[in-house]
mmCIF file with all atom_site columns, C-alpha atoms in Angstrom:
data_model
loop_
_atom_site.group_PDB
_atom_site.id
_atom_site.type_symbol
_atom_site.label_atom_id
_atom_site.label_alt_id
_atom_site.label_comp_id
_atom_site.label_asym_id
_atom_site.label_entity_id
_atom_site.label_seq_id
_atom_site.pdbx_PDB_ins_code
_atom_site.Cartn_x
_atom_site.Cartn_y
_atom_site.Cartn_z
_atom_site.occupancy
_atom_site.B_iso_or_equiv
_atom_site.pdbx_formal_charge
_atom_site.auth_seq_id
_atom_site.auth_comp_id
_atom_site.auth_asym_id
_atom_site.auth_atom_id
_atom_site.pdbx_PDB_model_num
ATOM 1   C CA . MET A 1 1   ? 111.658 85.101  109.517 1.00 97.00 ? 1   MET A CA 1
ATOM 2   C CA . LYS A 1 2   ? 111.762 88.872  109.010 1.00 98.00 ? 2   LYS A CA 1
ATOM 3   C CA . SER A 1 3   ? 108.946 91.021  110.342 1.00 98.00 ? 3   SER A CA 1
ATOM 4   C CA . TYR A 1 4   ? 107.607 94.100  108.516 1.00 98.00 ? 4   TYR A CA 1
ATOM 5   C CA . LEU A 1 5   ? 105.365 96.555  110.354 1.00 97.00 ? 5   LEU A CA 1
ATOM 6   C CA . ILE A 1 6   ? 103.085 98.715  108.188 1.00 96.00 ? 6   ILE A CA 1
ATOM 7   C CA . THR A 1 7   ? 101.504 101.767 109.845 1.00 92.00 ? 7   THR A CA 1
ATOM 8   C CA . ASP A 1 8   ? 97.856  102.785 109.586 1.00 89.00 ? 8   ASP A CA 1
ATOM 9   C CA . PRO A 1 9   ? 96.531  106.010 111.089 1.00 86.00 ? 9   PRO A CA 1
ATOM 10  C CA . THR A 1 10  ? 93.546  104.100 112.408 1.00 83.00 ? 10  THR A CA 1
ATOM 11  C CA . PHE A 1 11  ? 95.821  102.505 115.002 1.00 80.00 ? 11  PHE A CA 1
ATOM 12  C CA . TYR A 1 12  ? 98.598  105.140 115.344 1.00 78.00 ? 12  TYR A CA 1
ATOM 13  C CA . GLY A 1 13  ? 96.771  108.442 114.881 1.00 75.00 ? 13  GLY A CA 1
ATOM 14  C CA . SER A 1 14  ? 97.474  111.228 112.428 1.00 75.00 ? 14  SER A CA 1
ATOM 15  C CA . ASP A 1 15  ? 99.209  113.738 114.608 1.00 80.00 ? 15  ASP A CA 1
ATOM 16  C CA . ALA A 1 16  ? 102.814 113.946 115.807 1.00 83.00 ? 16  ALA A CA 1
ATOM 17  C CA . ASN A 1 17  ? 102.190 113.218 119.476 1.00 85.00 ? 17  ASN A CA 1
ATOM 18  C CA . SER A 1 18  ? 99.938  110.179 119.006 1.00 85.00 ? 18  SER A CA 1
ATOM 19  C CA . LEU A 1 19  ? 102.242 108.745 116.308 1.00 84.00 ? 19  LEU A CA 1
ATOM 20  C CA . GLU A 1 20  ? 105.356 109.153 118.406 1.00 86.00 ? 20  GLU A CA 1
ATOM 21  C CA . SER A 1 21  ? 103.872 107.742 121.619 1.00 88.00 ? 21  SER A CA 1
ATOM 22  C CA . ALA A 1 22  ? 102.153 104.828 119.839 1.00 88.00 ? 22  ALA A CA 1
ATOM 23  C CA . PHE A 1 23  ? 105.378 103.990 118.035 1.00 88.00 ? 23  PHE A CA 1
ATOM 24  C CA . ASP A 1 24  ? 107.434 104.111 121.232 1.00 87.00 ? 24  ASP A CA 1
ATOM 25  C CA . VAL A 1 25  ? 105.086 101.464 122.659 1.00 88.00 ? 25  VAL A CA 1
ATOM 26  C CA . ILE A 1 26  ? 104.996 99.287  119.529 1.00 90.00 ? 26  ILE A CA 1
ATOM 27  C CA . LEU A 1 27  ? 108.718 99.410  118.765 1.00 89.00 ? 27  LEU A CA 1
ATOM 28  C CA . SER A 1 28  ? 109.783 98.716  122.307 1.00 87.00 ? 28  SER A CA 1
ATOM 29  C CA . HIS A 1 29  ? 107.499 95.667  122.337 1.00 91.00 ? 29  HIS A CA 1
ATOM 30  C CA . PHE A 1 30  ? 108.026 94.156  118.879 1.00 90.00 ? 30  PHE A CA 1
ATOM 31  C CA . LEU A 1 31  ? 111.192 95.541  117.318 1.00 90.00 ? 31  LEU A CA 1
ATOM 32  C CA . PRO A 1 32  ? 110.293 94.653  113.684 1.00 97.00 ? 32  PRO A CA 1
ATOM 33  C CA . ASP A 1 33  ? 113.056 94.298  111.125 1.00 97.00 ? 33  ASP A CA 1
ATOM 34  C CA . PHE A 1 34  ? 111.318 96.514  108.552 1.00 98.00 ? 34  PHE A CA 1
ATOM 35  C CA . VAL A 1 35  ? 108.882 99.406  109.116 1.00 98.00 ? 35  VAL A CA 1
ATOM 36  C CA . LEU A 1 36  ? 106.778 101.350 106.628 1.00 98.00 ? 36  LEU A CA 1
ATOM 37  C CA . PHE A 1 37  ? 105.237 104.735 107.217 1.00 96.00 ? 37  PHE A CA 1
ATOM 38  C CA . ARG A 1 38  ? 101.986 104.785 105.284 1.00 94.00 ? 38  ARG A CA 1
ATOM 39  C CA . ASP A 1 39  ? 99.231  107.350 105.878 1.00 90.00 ? 39  ASP A CA 1
ATOM 40  C CA . LYS A 1 40  ? 96.998  108.104 102.913 1.00 86.00 ? 40  LYS A CA 1
ATOM 41  C CA . GLN A 1 41  ? 94.845  110.572 104.849 1.00 83.00 ? 41  GLN A CA 1
ATOM 42  C CA . THR A 1 42  ? 97.078  113.160 106.468 1.00 84.00 ? 42  THR A CA 1
ATOM 43  C CA . THR A 1 43  ? 97.880  116.542 105.029 1.00 85.00 ? 43  THR A CA 1
ATOM 44  C CA . HIS A 1 44  ? 101.102 116.578 107.106 1.00 89.00 ? 44  HIS A CA 1
ATOM 45  C CA . TYR A 1 45  ? 102.706 113.506 105.589 1.00 93.00 ? 45  TYR A CA 1
ATOM 46  C CA . ALA A 1 46  ? 106.262 114.846 105.354 1.00 95.00 ? 46  ALA A CA 1
ATOM 47  C CA . SER A 1 47  ? 106.404 116.064 108.942 1.00 93.00 ? 47  SER A CA 1
ATOM 48  C CA . LEU A 1 48  ? 104.915 112.852 110.330 1.00 93.00 ? 48  LEU A CA 1
ATOM 49  C CA . ALA A 1 49  ? 107.252 110.777 108.127 1.00 95.00 ? 49  ALA A CA 1
ATOM 50  C CA . SER A 1 50  ? 110.188 112.718 109.575 1.00 96.00 ? 50  SER A CA 1
ATOM 51  C CA . ILE A 1 51  ? 109.102 111.924 113.151 1.00 93.00 ? 51  ILE A CA 1
ATOM 52  C CA . PHE A 1 52  ? 108.556 108.296 112.146 1.00 93.00 ? 52  PHE A CA 1
ATOM 53  C CA . VAL A 1 53  ? 112.037 107.994 110.633 1.00 96.00 ? 53  VAL A CA 1
ATOM 54  C CA . GLN A 1 54  ? 113.745 109.635 113.639 1.00 94.00 ? 54  GLN A CA 1
ATOM 55  C CA . THR A 1 55  ? 111.843 107.381 116.080 1.00 92.00 ? 55  THR A CA 1
ATOM 56  C CA . CYS A 1 56  ? 112.785 104.253 114.085 1.00 94.00 ? 56  CYS A CA 1
ATOM 57  C CA . ILE A 1 57  ? 116.439 105.342 113.918 1.00 95.00 ? 57  ILE A CA 1
ATOM 58  C CA . ALA A 1 58  ? 116.437 105.638 117.703 1.00 93.00 ? 58  ALA A CA 1
ATOM 59  C CA . TYR A 1 59  ? 115.256 102.027 117.920 1.00 93.00 ? 59  TYR A CA 1
ATOM 60  C CA . LYS A 1 60  ? 117.873 100.913 115.380 1.00 95.00 ? 60  LYS A CA 1
ATOM 61  C CA . ILE A 1 61  ? 115.312 99.454  112.945 1.00 95.00 ? 61  ILE A CA 1
ATOM 62  C CA . SER A 1 62  ? 117.094 97.606  110.093 1.00 96.00 ? 62  SER A CA 1
ATOM 63  C CA . LYS A 1 63  ? 114.999 99.014  107.236 1.00 98.00 ? 63  LYS A CA 1
ATOM 64  C CA . ILE A 1 64  ? 112.904 102.138 107.410 1.00 98.00 ? 64  ILE A CA 1
ATOM 65  C CA . LEU A 1 65  ? 110.646 102.728 104.442 1.00 99.00 ? 65  LEU A CA 1
ATOM 66  C CA . ILE A 1 66  ? 108.329 105.473 103.204 1.00 98.00 ? 66  ILE A CA 1
ATOM 67  C CA . HIS A 1 67  ? 105.217 104.720 101.203 1.00 98.00 ? 67  HIS A CA 1
ATOM 68  C CA . SER A 1 68  ? 105.418 105.699 97.495  1.00 97.00 ? 68  SER A CA 1
ATOM 69  C CA . ASP A 1 69  ? 107.318 108.973 97.859  1.00 97.00 ? 69  ASP A CA 1
ATOM 70  C CA . TYR A 1 70  ? 110.844 107.951 96.913  1.00 98.00 ? 70  TYR A CA 1
ATOM 71  C CA . ILE A 1 71  ? 112.082 111.534 96.887  1.00 98.00 ? 71  ILE A CA 1
ATOM 72  C CA . LEU A 1 72  ? 110.892 112.122 100.446 1.00 98.00 ? 72  LEU A CA 1
ATOM 73  C CA . ALA A 1 73  ? 112.405 108.754 101.476 1.00 99.00 ? 73  ALA A CA 1
ATOM 74  C CA . HIS A 1 74  ? 115.738 109.937 100.093 1.00 98.00 ? 74  HIS A CA 1
ATOM 75  C CA . GLU A 1 75  ? 115.470 113.400 101.739 1.00 98.00 ? 75  GLU A CA 1
ATOM 76  C CA . LEU A 1 76  ? 114.635 111.888 105.156 1.00 98.00 ? 76  LEU A CA 1
ATOM 77  C CA . ARG A 1 77  ? 117.455 109.343 104.795 1.00 97.00 ? 77  ARG A CA 1
ATOM 78  C CA . ALA A 1 78  ? 115.055 106.425 105.065 1.00 98.00 ? 78  ALA A CA 1
ATOM 79  C CA . HIS A 1 79  ? 116.499 103.162 103.824 1.00 98.00 ? 79  HIS A CA 1
ATOM 80  C CA . GLY A 1 80  ? 113.881 102.745 101.152 1.00 99.00 ? 80  GLY A CA 1
ATOM 81  C CA . VAL A 1 81  ? 110.497 103.096 99.627  1.00 99.00 ? 81  VAL A CA 1
ATOM 82  C CA . HIS A 1 82  ? 107.474 100.785 99.386  1.00 99.00 ? 82  HIS A CA 1
ATOM 83  C CA . LEU A 1 83  ? 105.733 101.195 96.004  1.00 99.00 ? 83  LEU A CA 1
ATOM 84  C CA . THR A 1 84  ? 102.237 100.129 95.100  1.00 97.00 ? 84  THR A CA 1
ATOM 85  C CA . SER A 1 85  ? 101.375 97.722  92.313  1.00 97.00 ? 85  SER A CA 1
ATOM 86  C CA . THR A 1 86  ? 100.660 100.701 90.044  1.00 97.00 ? 86  THR A CA 1
ATOM 87  C CA . GLU A 1 87  ? 104.094 102.308 90.567  1.00 98.00 ? 87  GLU A CA 1
ATOM 88  C CA . PHE A 1 88  ? 106.379 99.939  88.730  1.00 98.00 ? 88  PHE A CA 1
ATOM 89  C CA . ASP A 1 89  ? 107.696 102.902 86.738  1.00 98.00 ? 89  ASP A CA 1
ATOM 90  C CA . LEU A 1 90  ? 109.236 104.323 89.912  1.00 99.00 ? 90  LEU A CA 1
ATOM 91  C CA . ILE A 1 91  ? 111.428 101.359 90.718  1.00 99.00 ? 91  ILE A CA 1
ATOM 92  C CA . ALA A 1 92  ? 114.382 102.572 88.605  1.00 99.00 ? 92  ALA A CA 1
ATOM 93  C CA . LYS A 1 93  ? 114.052 106.143 89.898  1.00 99.00 ? 93  LYS A CA 1
ATOM 94  C CA . ALA A 1 94  ? 114.144 104.938 93.508  1.00 99.00 ? 94  ALA A CA 1
ATOM 95  C CA . LYS A 1 95  ? 117.103 102.620 92.750  1.00 99.00 ? 95  LYS A CA 1
ATOM 96  C CA . ASP A 1 96  ? 118.951 105.597 91.150  1.00 98.00 ? 96  ASP A CA 1
ATOM 97  C CA . LEU A 1 97  ? 118.802 107.216 94.611  1.00 98.00 ? 97  LEU A CA 1
ATOM 98  C CA . SER A 1 98  ? 120.224 103.987 96.190  1.00 98.00 ? 98  SER A CA 1
ATOM 99  C CA . LEU A 1 99  ? 116.958 103.227 97.957  1.00 99.00 ? 99  LEU A CA 1
ATOM 100 C CA . TYR A 1 100 ? 115.854 99.755  98.953  1.00 99.00 ? 100 TYR A CA 1
ATOM 101 C CA . VAL A 1 101 ? 112.625 99.073  97.020  1.00 99.00 ? 101 VAL A CA 1
ATOM 102 C CA . ILE A 1 102 ? 109.709 96.839  98.081  1.00 99.00 ? 102 ILE A CA 1
ATOM 103 C CA . VAL A 1 103 ? 106.759 96.589  95.701  1.00 99.00 ? 103 VAL A CA 1
ATOM 104 C CA . SER A 1 104 ? 103.242 95.449  96.583  1.00 98.00 ? 104 SER A CA 1
ATOM 105 C CA . THR A 1 105 ? 102.149 92.601  94.329  1.00 98.00 ? 105 THR A CA 1
ATOM 106 C CA . HIS A 1 106 ? 98.870  90.656  94.030  1.00 97.00 ? 106 HIS A CA 1
ATOM 107 C CA . SER A 1 107 ? 99.578  88.249  91.185  1.00 97.00 ? 107 SER A CA 1
ATOM 108 C CA . HIS A 1 108 ? 102.399 86.068  89.874  1.00 98.00 ? 108 HIS A CA 1
ATOM 109 C CA . GLU A 1 109 ? 102.689 88.418  86.914  1.00 98.00 ? 109 GLU A CA 1
ATOM 110 C CA . GLU A 1 110 ? 103.160 91.455  89.131  1.00 98.00 ? 110 GLU A CA 1
ATOM 111 C CA . ALA A 1 111 ? 105.731 89.628  91.281  1.00 98.00 ? 111 ALA A CA 1
ATOM 112 C CA . LEU A 1 112 ? 107.755 88.590  88.235  1.00 98.00 ? 112 LEU A CA 1
ATOM 113 C CA . LYS A 1 113 ? 107.526 92.139  86.834  1.00 98.00 ? 113 LYS A CA 1
ATOM 114 C CA . ALA A 1 114 ? 108.753 93.676  90.089  1.00 99.00 ? 114 ALA A CA 1
ATOM 115 C CA . GLN A 1 115 ? 111.708 91.312  90.147  1.00 99.00 ? 115 GLN A CA 1
ATOM 116 C CA . GLU A 1 116 ? 112.490 92.006  86.453  1.00 98.00 ? 116 GLU A CA 1
ATOM 117 C CA . LEU A 1 117 ? 112.471 95.767  87.027  1.00 99.00 ? 117 LEU A CA 1
ATOM 118 C CA . GLY A 1 118 ? 114.872 95.576  89.912  1.00 99.00 ? 118 GLY A CA 1
ATOM 119 C CA . ALA A 1 119 ? 112.803 95.584  93.120  1.00 99.00 ? 119 ALA A CA 1
ATOM 120 C CA . ASP A 1 120 ? 114.737 94.359  96.141  1.00 99.00 ? 120 ASP A CA 1
ATOM 121 C CA . ALA A 1 121 ? 111.714 92.586  97.648  1.00 99.00 ? 121 ALA A CA 1
ATOM 122 C CA . ILE A 1 122 ? 107.950 92.311  97.308  1.00 99.00 ? 122 ILE A CA 1
ATOM 123 C CA . THR A 1 123 ? 104.891 91.932  99.435  1.00 99.00 ? 123 THR A CA 1
ATOM 124 C CA . TYR A 1 124 ? 102.443 89.342  98.115  1.00 98.00 ? 124 TYR A CA 1
ATOM 125 C CA . SER A 1 125 ? 98.875  89.603  99.224  1.00 97.00 ? 125 SER A CA 1
ATOM 126 C CA . PRO A 1 126 ? 96.377  88.850  100.594 1.00 97.00 ? 126 PRO A CA 1
ATOM 127 C CA . ILE A 1 127 ? 97.437  85.490  101.963 1.00 98.00 ? 127 ILE A CA 1
ATOM 128 C CA . PHE A 1 128 ? 94.694  85.197  104.589 1.00 97.00 ? 128 PHE A CA 1
ATOM 129 C CA . PRO A 1 129 ? 91.294  86.939  104.760 1.00 93.00 ? 129 PRO A CA 1
ATOM 130 C CA . SER A 1 130 ? 91.819  90.681  105.242 1.00 88.00 ? 130 SER A CA 1
ATOM 131 C CA . PRO A 1 131 ? 89.278  93.547  105.267 1.00 80.00 ? 131 PRO A CA 1
ATOM 132 C CA . ASP A 1 132 ? 88.558  94.958  101.781 1.00 78.00 ? 132 ASP A CA 1
ATOM 133 C CA . LYS A 1 133 ? 91.422  93.066  100.114 1.00 73.00 ? 133 LYS A CA 1
ATOM 134 C CA . GLY A 1 134 ? 89.502  90.499  98.081  1.00 83.00 ? 134 GLY A CA 1
ATOM 135 C CA . GLU A 1 135 ? 89.793  86.718  97.962  1.00 91.00 ? 135 GLU A CA 1
ATOM 136 C CA . PRO A 1 136 ? 92.823  85.410  99.885  1.00 96.00 ? 136 PRO A CA 1
ATOM 137 C CA . LYS A 1 137 ? 95.618  83.830  97.830  1.00 96.00 ? 137 LYS A CA 1
ATOM 138 C CA . GLY A 1 138 ? 96.255  81.090  100.377 1.00 97.00 ? 138 GLY A CA 1
ATOM 139 C CA . LEU A 1 139 ? 99.415  79.278  101.378 1.00 98.00 ? 139 LEU A CA 1
ATOM 140 C CA . GLU A 1 140 ? 99.678  77.043  98.299  1.00 98.00 ? 140 GLU A CA 1
ATOM 141 C CA . ASP A 1 141 ? 99.710  80.097  95.989  1.00 98.00 ? 141 ASP A CA 1
ATOM 142 C CA . LEU A 1 142 ? 102.363 81.683  98.256  1.00 98.00 ? 142 LEU A CA 1
ATOM 143 C CA . LYS A 1 143 ? 104.497 78.536  97.891  1.00 98.00 ? 143 LYS A CA 1
ATOM 144 C CA . GLN A 1 144 ? 104.172 78.730  94.116  1.00 98.00 ? 144 GLN A CA 1
ATOM 145 C CA . ILE A 1 145 ? 105.368 82.352  93.872  1.00 98.00 ? 145 ILE A CA 1
ATOM 146 C CA . VAL A 1 146 ? 108.239 81.641  96.309  1.00 98.00 ? 146 VAL A CA 1
ATOM 147 C CA . ASP A 1 147 ? 109.388 78.961  93.843  1.00 98.00 ? 147 ASP A CA 1
ATOM 148 C CA . LYS A 1 148 ? 109.133 81.359  90.879  1.00 97.00 ? 148 LYS A CA 1
ATOM 149 C CA . ILE A 1 149 ? 111.133 84.346  92.008  1.00 97.00 ? 149 ILE A CA 1
ATOM 150 C CA . SER A 1 150 ? 114.460 84.888  93.697  1.00 98.00 ? 150 SER A CA 1
ATOM 151 C CA . ILE A 1 151 ? 113.939 88.166  95.551  1.00 99.00 ? 151 ILE A CA 1
ATOM 152 C CA . PRO A 1 152 ? 112.614 88.163  99.121  1.00 99.00 ? 152 PRO A CA 1
ATOM 153 C CA . ILE A 1 153 ? 108.863 87.824  99.562  1.00 99.00 ? 153 ILE A CA 1
ATOM 154 C CA . PHE A 1 154 ? 106.927 89.215  102.487 1.00 99.00 ? 154 PHE A CA 1
ATOM 155 C CA . ALA A 1 155 ? 103.565 87.500  102.951 1.00 98.00 ? 155 ALA A CA 1
ATOM 156 C CA . LEU A 1 156 ? 100.903 90.094  103.645 1.00 98.00 ? 156 LEU A CA 1
ATOM 157 C CA . GLY A 1 157 ? 97.202  90.107  104.452 1.00 96.00 ? 157 GLY A CA 1
ATOM 158 C CA . GLY A 1 158 ? 95.385  88.774  107.464 1.00 96.00 ? 158 GLY A CA 1
ATOM 159 C CA . ILE A 1 159 ? 98.484  87.804  109.437 1.00 97.00 ? 159 ILE A CA 1
ATOM 160 C CA . LEU A 1 160 ? 97.270  88.151  112.998 1.00 96.00 ? 160 LEU A CA 1
ATOM 161 C CA . SER A 1 161 ? 98.947  85.394  115.027 1.00 97.00 ? 161 SER A CA 1
ATOM 162 C CA . GLN A 1 162 ? 102.076 83.365  115.555 1.00 97.00 ? 162 GLN A CA 1
ATOM 163 C CA . GLU A 1 163 ? 100.280 80.488  113.838 1.00 98.00 ? 163 GLU A CA 1
ATOM 164 C CA . HIS A 1 164 ? 99.940  82.567  110.655 1.00 98.00 ? 164 HIS A CA 1
ATOM 165 C CA . ILE A 1 165 ? 103.613 83.482  110.829 1.00 98.00 ? 165 ILE A CA 1
ATOM 166 C CA . THR A 1 166 ? 104.618 79.837  111.217 1.00 98.00 ? 166 THR A CA 1
ATOM 167 C CA . GLN A 1 167 ? 102.458 78.931  108.196 1.00 98.00 ? 167 GLN A CA 1
ATOM 168 C CA . VAL A 1 168 ? 103.936 81.580  105.873 1.00 98.00 ? 168 VAL A CA 1
ATOM 169 C CA . GLU A 1 169 ? 107.414 80.675  107.052 1.00 98.00 ? 169 GLU A CA 1
ATOM 170 C CA . ALA A 1 170 ? 106.727 77.008  106.185 1.00 98.00 ? 170 ALA A CA 1
ATOM 171 C CA . ALA A 1 171 ? 105.548 78.180  102.752 1.00 98.00 ? 171 ALA A CA 1
ATOM 172 C CA . GLY A 1 172 ? 109.010 79.711  102.199 1.00 98.00 ? 172 GLY A CA 1
ATOM 173 C CA . ALA A 1 173 ? 108.317 83.390  102.668 1.00 99.00 ? 173 ALA A CA 1
ATOM 174 C CA . TYR A 1 174 ? 111.292 85.548  103.613 1.00 99.00 ? 174 TYR A CA 1
ATOM 175 C CA . GLY A 1 175 ? 109.125 87.383  106.086 1.00 99.00 ? 175 GLY A CA 1
ATOM 176 C CA . PHE A 1 176 ? 105.669 88.595  106.978 1.00 98.00 ? 176 PHE A CA 1
ATOM 177 C CA . ALA A 1 177 ? 104.172 92.050  106.770 1.00 98.00 ? 177 ALA A CA 1
ATOM 178 C CA . SER A 1 178 ? 101.209 93.228  108.784 1.00 97.00 ? 178 SER A CA 1
ATOM 179 C CA . ILE A 1 179 ? 99.351  96.171  110.193 1.00 93.00 ? 179 ILE A CA 1
ATOM 180 C CA . ARG A 1 180 ? 97.102  94.472  112.730 1.00 92.00 ? 180 ARG A CA 1
ATOM 181 C CA . TYR A 1 181 ? 99.587  91.922  114.123 1.00 95.00 ? 181 TYR A CA 1
ATOM 182 C CA . PHE A 1 182 ? 101.607 94.718  115.688 1.00 93.00 ? 182 PHE A CA 1
ATOM 183 C CA . VAL A 1 183 ? 98.727  96.579  117.444 1.00 85.00 ? 183 VAL A CA 1
#
């Protein structure tokens, strides 16, 4: 089961020093397979993303992704980009730059569309209750989408414990993605 850490400035801070020190602690403890730099608040996104990428390279993280900005991901030599469910039109542009593309999806239709347009993987959410994310999809719905598509699916939303990870693995997910599990 692959693990996918998603950052949030609430837990990691929005300045270079706090991000780097928090990430040193997190990465030395968990060593996730995939990591995503996401900070929708900072005005210094590019410089923080650069620090993030360099820190992850030092820890030999398998896949380093940048949120939405496929051009910045390419410039920083990140492995890929994580696009939102409103950015399907960017899949081909990111693929043209040889980036690994993960797309956030929240319905079977979105998951099928992401696959059809060439995404390498998706997140599917929310599986469990998660703040401000609406009604959870649940494990049965996750099983259904796993059976419908062939690209890797990361279960996302409310994954806080090893029990949750075991449940999404049993449902057939390729991996799990989380913010709060890793803090």
